[in-house]
Amino acid sequence: QSENILGYFVDVERIPNSCSNSPNRVFLKDREILVNLSMAYYRVNISAYNDAGESPQATYIVPQFSETGLPGQIHIKSQGTKAVVTWTPEYNPKCFVVDWGTGKEDMHMKIITTATGNFTLDNFQPYKLYKIMLHASDVCQCENFIRHEKTFGVTHFYSVEGVPRTGPTNVTVLNITKHSALVKWTKIAAEDSLGFLQGYRISYTDSARKKSPAVILNSSTTSYHLTGLKEKTTYRVQISGFTNAGEGPLTLSQPFSTPKYGTVKLLCICI
């Protein structure tokens, strides 16, 4: 029935929307729409209609925008299960709309109309990463903010940090020579970090259980070149991640052995 389509209904819905008003519905003839949105989460529902009625809806979640280039910076001070939010530079619109939560399925919304320069959020749980978004608006009634709010700043926050509950995964040792080897691993997932991952601590032990000094690497590193190894020796690498709360459990590699001889290059003189 596509040739009989008369137009489209587009519902743009903010997530969350504590005002409990209906989504903002737009009627279109074309298959394109341009909307100005803040960095809050949004759901777009699209349906077609003809003389017989309306089709089922197709749902689209607007992807997250880049958090760079925003006009302000949010500061968070933890107070147990509560957090005090302040911001710079000083800016006083008619009101702020704040979103906070662990993801689009767990977001809360609050309208701040007092010009105190700070406000308090509560019900934070330890070891969970929260996203806090602050939007400025010159319309403060409980209505649809789609046309009015502009994102002022975004930050991420743990009320209480813990140590990582796992080490890095998929630890492999490659390019083994007499005196060196390349170690690679998969970074610790955000949900397993339980805090802001600060980096990795890597060391190795030989067959005589002699342990090397630990090397500290930043959290974006996922490989390291071991040097100074002994020939014809068995080693095992151990890696852990750490947050501001401390070090997590070790991940051990499979044992690997350095060869007695290095790479031998043969020269063939063919007659």
Coordinates of C-alpha atoms in Angstrom, one line a residue:
Q1 CA 0.0 0.0 0.0
S2 CA 3.0 2.3 -0.1
E3 CA 1.7 4.1 -3.3
N4 CA -1.4 5.1 -1.3
I5 CA 0.4 6.8 1.6
L6 CA -1.0 10.3 2.3
G7 CA 1.7 11.3 4.8
Y8 CA 3.5 10.5 8.0
F9 CA 3.1 11.0 11.8
V10 CA 6.3 11.7 13.7
D11 CA 6.3 11.7 17.5
V12 CA 9.4 13.1 19.2
E13 CA 9.5 12.0 22.8
R14 CA 12.0 13.1 25.5
I15 CA 13.4 10.4 27.8
P16 CA 12.6 10.9 30.6
N17 CA 9.7 13.3 30.5
S18 CA 8.4 13.8 34.1
C19 CA 5.8 16.3 32.9
S20 CA 3.8 13.3 31.6
N21 CA 2.6 15.2 28.5
S22 CA 2.1 13.5 25.2
P23 CA 4.9 13.3 22.6
N24 CA 5.3 16.2 20.2
R25 CA 3.5 15.0 17.1
V26 CA 4.4 16.4 13.6
F27 CA 2.4 15.7 10.4
L28 CA 4.6 15.3 7.3
K29 CA 4.2 14.7 3.6
D30 CA 8.0 14.2 3.1
R31 CA 10.2 11.5 4.5
E32 CA 12.5 13.9 6.2
I33 CA 12.4 16.1 9.3
L34 CA 14.8 18.5 10.9
V35 CA 14.5 19.0 14.7
N36 CA 16.7 21.0 17.2
L37 CA 17.3 18.7 20.2
S38 CA 19.3 19.0 23.4
M39 CA 21.6 16.2 24.4
A40 CA 18.9 14.5 26.4
Y41 CA 17.8 11.1 25.3
Y42 CA 15.0 11.1 22.6
R43 CA 12.8 8.5 21.1
V44 CA 11.3 9.1 17.6
N45 CA 8.2 7.1 16.6
I46 CA 7.2 7.2 12.9
S47 CA 4.1 5.9 11.3
A48 CA 2.4 6.3 7.8
Y49 CA -1.2 6.9 7.2
N50 CA -3.7 6.6 4.3
D51 CA -7.5 6.6 3.8
A52 CA -7.7 3.3 5.7
G53 CA -5.9 4.5 8.8
E54 CA -2.5 4.5 10.5
S55 CA 0.3 2.0 10.2
P56 CA 2.3 0.5 13.2
Q57 CA 5.1 2.7 14.4
A58 CA 8.8 2.4 13.7
T59 CA 10.9 3.5 16.7
Y60 CA 14.3 5.2 16.5
I61 CA 16.4 6.2 19.4
V62 CA 18.4 9.3 18.6
P63 CA 22.2 8.5 19.1
Q64 CA 24.2 10.4 21.6
F65 CA 25.9 13.6 20.5
S66 CA 29.6 14.4 21.2
E67 CA 30.1 15.9 24.6
T68 CA 32.8 18.3 23.5
G69 CA 32.3 22.0 22.9
L70 CA 29.5 22.6 25.5
P71 CA 29.4 26.1 27.0
G72 CA 29.7 25.1 30.7
Q73 CA 31.3 22.6 33.1
I74 CA 29.5 20.7 35.8
H75 CA 31.1 20.0 39.2
I76 CA 29.9 17.1 41.4
K77 CA 30.6 16.8 45.2
S78 CA 29.6 13.4 46.7
Q79 CA 27.8 13.3 50.0
G80 CA 27.1 9.6 50.5
T81 CA 24.0 8.8 48.5
K82 CA 23.6 12.5 47.6
A83 CA 25.5 14.8 45.3
V84 CA 25.8 18.6 45.2
V85 CA 25.9 19.9 41.7
T86 CA 27.5 23.3 40.8
W87 CA 28.5 24.7 37.5
T88 CA 30.8 27.2 35.8
P89 CA 30.8 29.6 34.2
E90 CA 28.0 31.3 36.2
Y91 CA 24.9 31.4 34.2
N92 CA 21.3 32.1 35.2
P93 CA 18.6 31.2 32.8
K94 CA 15.0 31.1 34.0
C95 CA 15.5 27.4 35.0
F96 CA 17.7 24.4 34.5
V97 CA 16.5 20.9 33.5
V98 CA 18.7 18.2 34.9
D99 CA 18.8 14.5 33.8
W100 CA 20.7 11.9 35.7
G101 CA 20.9 8.1 35.7
T102 CA 22.9 5.1 34.5
G103 CA 21.4 5.0 31.0
K104 CA 18.4 5.9 28.8
E105 CA 16.3 3.2 30.5
D106 CA 17.2 4.6 34.0
M107 CA 17.1 8.4 33.7
H108 CA 15.5 10.8 36.1
M109 CA 14.5 14.4 35.4
K110 CA 14.2 17.5 37.6
I111 CA 13.3 21.1 36.9
I112 CA 15.4 23.6 38.9
T113 CA 13.9 27.0 39.2
T114 CA 15.8 28.4 42.2
A115 CA 18.8 30.7 41.3
T116 CA 21.0 29.3 44.1
G117 CA 24.0 28.3 42.0
N118 CA 23.8 24.7 43.1
F119 CA 21.3 21.9 43.8
T120 CA 21.3 18.5 45.4
L121 CA 20.5 15.2 43.8
D122 CA 19.9 12.0 45.7
N123 CA 19.4 8.2 45.6
F124 CA 22.8 7.4 44.1
Q125 CA 24.1 3.9 44.5
P126 CA 27.7 3.0 45.0
Y127 CA 29.9 1.5 42.2
K128 CA 27.6 2.7 39.4
L129 CA 28.5 5.1 36.7
Y130 CA 26.0 8.0 36.4
K131 CA 25.6 10.5 33.6
I132 CA 24.4 14.0 34.6
M133 CA 23.2 16.4 32.0
L134 CA 22.3 20.0 32.7
H135 CA 20.1 21.9 30.2
A136 CA 19.3 25.6 30.3
S137 CA 15.7 26.7 29.5
D138 CA 13.8 30.0 29.4
V139 CA 10.5 28.1 29.7
C140 CA 9.9 26.6 33.2
Q141 CA 6.4 25.4 33.1
C142 CA 5.9 21.7 33.0
E143 CA 5.6 21.3 29.3
N144 CA 7.5 19.9 26.4
F145 CA 11.1 21.2 26.5
I146 CA 12.0 20.1 23.0
R147 CA 11.8 23.6 21.6
H148 CA 13.3 25.4 24.5
E149 CA 16.2 23.6 26.3
K150 CA 19.8 23.8 25.3
T151 CA 22.4 21.5 26.9
F152 CA 24.8 23.5 29.2
G153 CA 27.1 20.7 30.4
V154 CA 27.5 16.9 30.8
T155 CA 29.5 14.9 33.3
H156 CA 30.0 11.4 34.6
F157 CA 30.1 10.5 38.2
Y158 CA 30.5 7.7 40.8
S159 CA 29.1 8.4 44.3
V160 CA 31.5 5.7 45.6
E161 CA 34.2 4.1 43.6
G162 CA 35.3 0.5 44.1
V163 CA 38.2 -1.6 42.7
P164 CA 37.6 -3.4 39.4
R165 CA 35.9 -6.7 39.9
T166 CA 37.8 -8.4 37.1
G167 CA 41.1 -8.0 35.4
P168 CA 41.6 -7.4 31.6
T169 CA 40.5 -10.3 29.4
N170 CA 42.0 -12.1 26.3
V171 CA 45.6 -11.7 27.5
T172 CA 47.9 -13.0 24.7
V173 CA 51.6 -13.1 24.2
L174 CA 52.9 -12.6 20.6
N175 CA 56.2 -12.0 18.8
I176 CA 58.3 -14.0 21.3
T177 CA 62.1 -13.6 20.8
K178 CA 65.1 -14.5 22.9
H179 CA 64.8 -11.3 25.0
S180 CA 61.3 -9.8 24.2
A181 CA 57.6 -10.4 23.7
L182 CA 54.5 -8.4 22.9
V183 CA 51.6 -8.7 25.4
K184 CA 48.0 -7.7 24.3
W185 CA 44.8 -7.6 26.2
T186 CA 41.2 -6.4 26.1
K187 CA 40.4 -3.5 28.3
I188 CA 38.2 -3.9 31.4
A189 CA 34.6 -3.2 30.6
A190 CA 33.0 0.0 32.1
E191 CA 30.5 -2.1 34.0
D192 CA 33.3 -4.1 35.6
S193 CA 35.5 -1.2 36.6
L194 CA 33.2 -0.1 39.4
G195 CA 35.0 3.3 39.3
F196 CA 37.0 5.4 36.9
L197 CA 39.7 3.2 35.5
Q198 CA 43.1 4.9 36.1
G199 CA 45.4 2.4 34.4
Y200 CA 46.9 -1.1 34.4
R201 CA 49.7 -2.7 36.4
I202 CA 51.7 -5.3 34.5
S203 CA 54.5 -7.6 35.7
Y204 CA 55.9 -11.1 34.9
T205 CA 57.3 -14.0 36.7
D206 CA 59.9 -16.5 35.5
S207 CA 60.1 -20.3 36.1
A208 CA 62.1 -19.6 39.3
R209 CA 59.2 -17.4 40.6
K210 CA 61.3 -14.3 40.3
K211 CA 59.0 -11.4 39.8
S212 CA 59.8 -8.3 37.7
P213 CA 59.1 -4.8 38.9
A214 CA 55.6 -3.7 38.0
V215 CA 55.1 -1.2 35.2
I216 CA 52.2 1.3 35.4
L217 CA 50.3 2.0 32.1
N218 CA 47.5 4.4 31.4
S219 CA 43.9 3.2 31.0
S220 CA 43.8 3.5 27.2
T221 CA 46.8 1.2 26.7
T222 CA 46.0 -2.4 25.6
S223 CA 49.5 -3.7 24.7
Y224 CA 53.0 -3.7 26.1
H225 CA 56.4 -4.8 24.8
L226 CA 58.3 -6.8 27.4
T227 CA 62.1 -6.5 27.1
G228 CA 65.1 -7.8 29.0
L229 CA 63.9 -11.4 29.1
K230 CA 66.3 -14.3 29.4
E231 CA 66.7 -16.8 26.6
K232 CA 65.2 -20.3 27.0
T233 CA 63.1 -19.3 30.0
T234 CA 59.4 -19.8 30.8
Y235 CA 57.5 -16.7 31.8
R236 CA 54.0 -15.8 32.9
V237 CA 52.5 -12.3 32.6
Q238 CA 50.1 -10.8 35.2
I239 CA 48.0 -7.7 34.6
S240 CA 45.5 -5.9 36.9
G241 CA 43.5 -2.7 36.6
F242 CA 43.2 0.0 39.2
T243 CA 40.9 2.8 40.1
N244 CA 41.2 5.5 42.8
A245 CA 39.9 2.9 45.3
G246 CA 42.7 0.4 44.6
E247 CA 43.8 -2.5 42.5
G248 CA 41.5 -5.3 41.2
P249 CA 42.2 -9.0 40.7
L250 CA 45.1 -10.2 38.5
T251 CA 44.7 -11.8 35.1
L252 CA 47.4 -14.4 34.3
S253 CA 48.6 -15.2 30.8
Q254 CA 49.3 -18.7 29.6
P255 CA 53.0 -19.6 30.2
F256 CA 55.3 -18.8 27.3
S257 CA 59.0 -19.6 26.7
T258 CA 61.7 -17.6 25.0
P259 CA 63.8 -19.5 22.5
K260 CA 67.4 -20.4 22.9
Y261 CA 68.3 -18.9 19.6
G262 CA 67.1 -15.7 17.8
T263 CA 65.7 -15.6 14.4
V264 CA 68.1 -17.3 12.0
K265 CA 68.4 -15.8 8.5
L266 CA 69.6 -18.3 5.8
L267 CA 71.4 -17.1 2.7
C268 CA 70.9 -19.4 -0.3
I269 CA 73.4 -19.1 -3.1
C270 CA 71.7 -21.0 -6.0
I271 CA 73.9 -22.2 -8.9

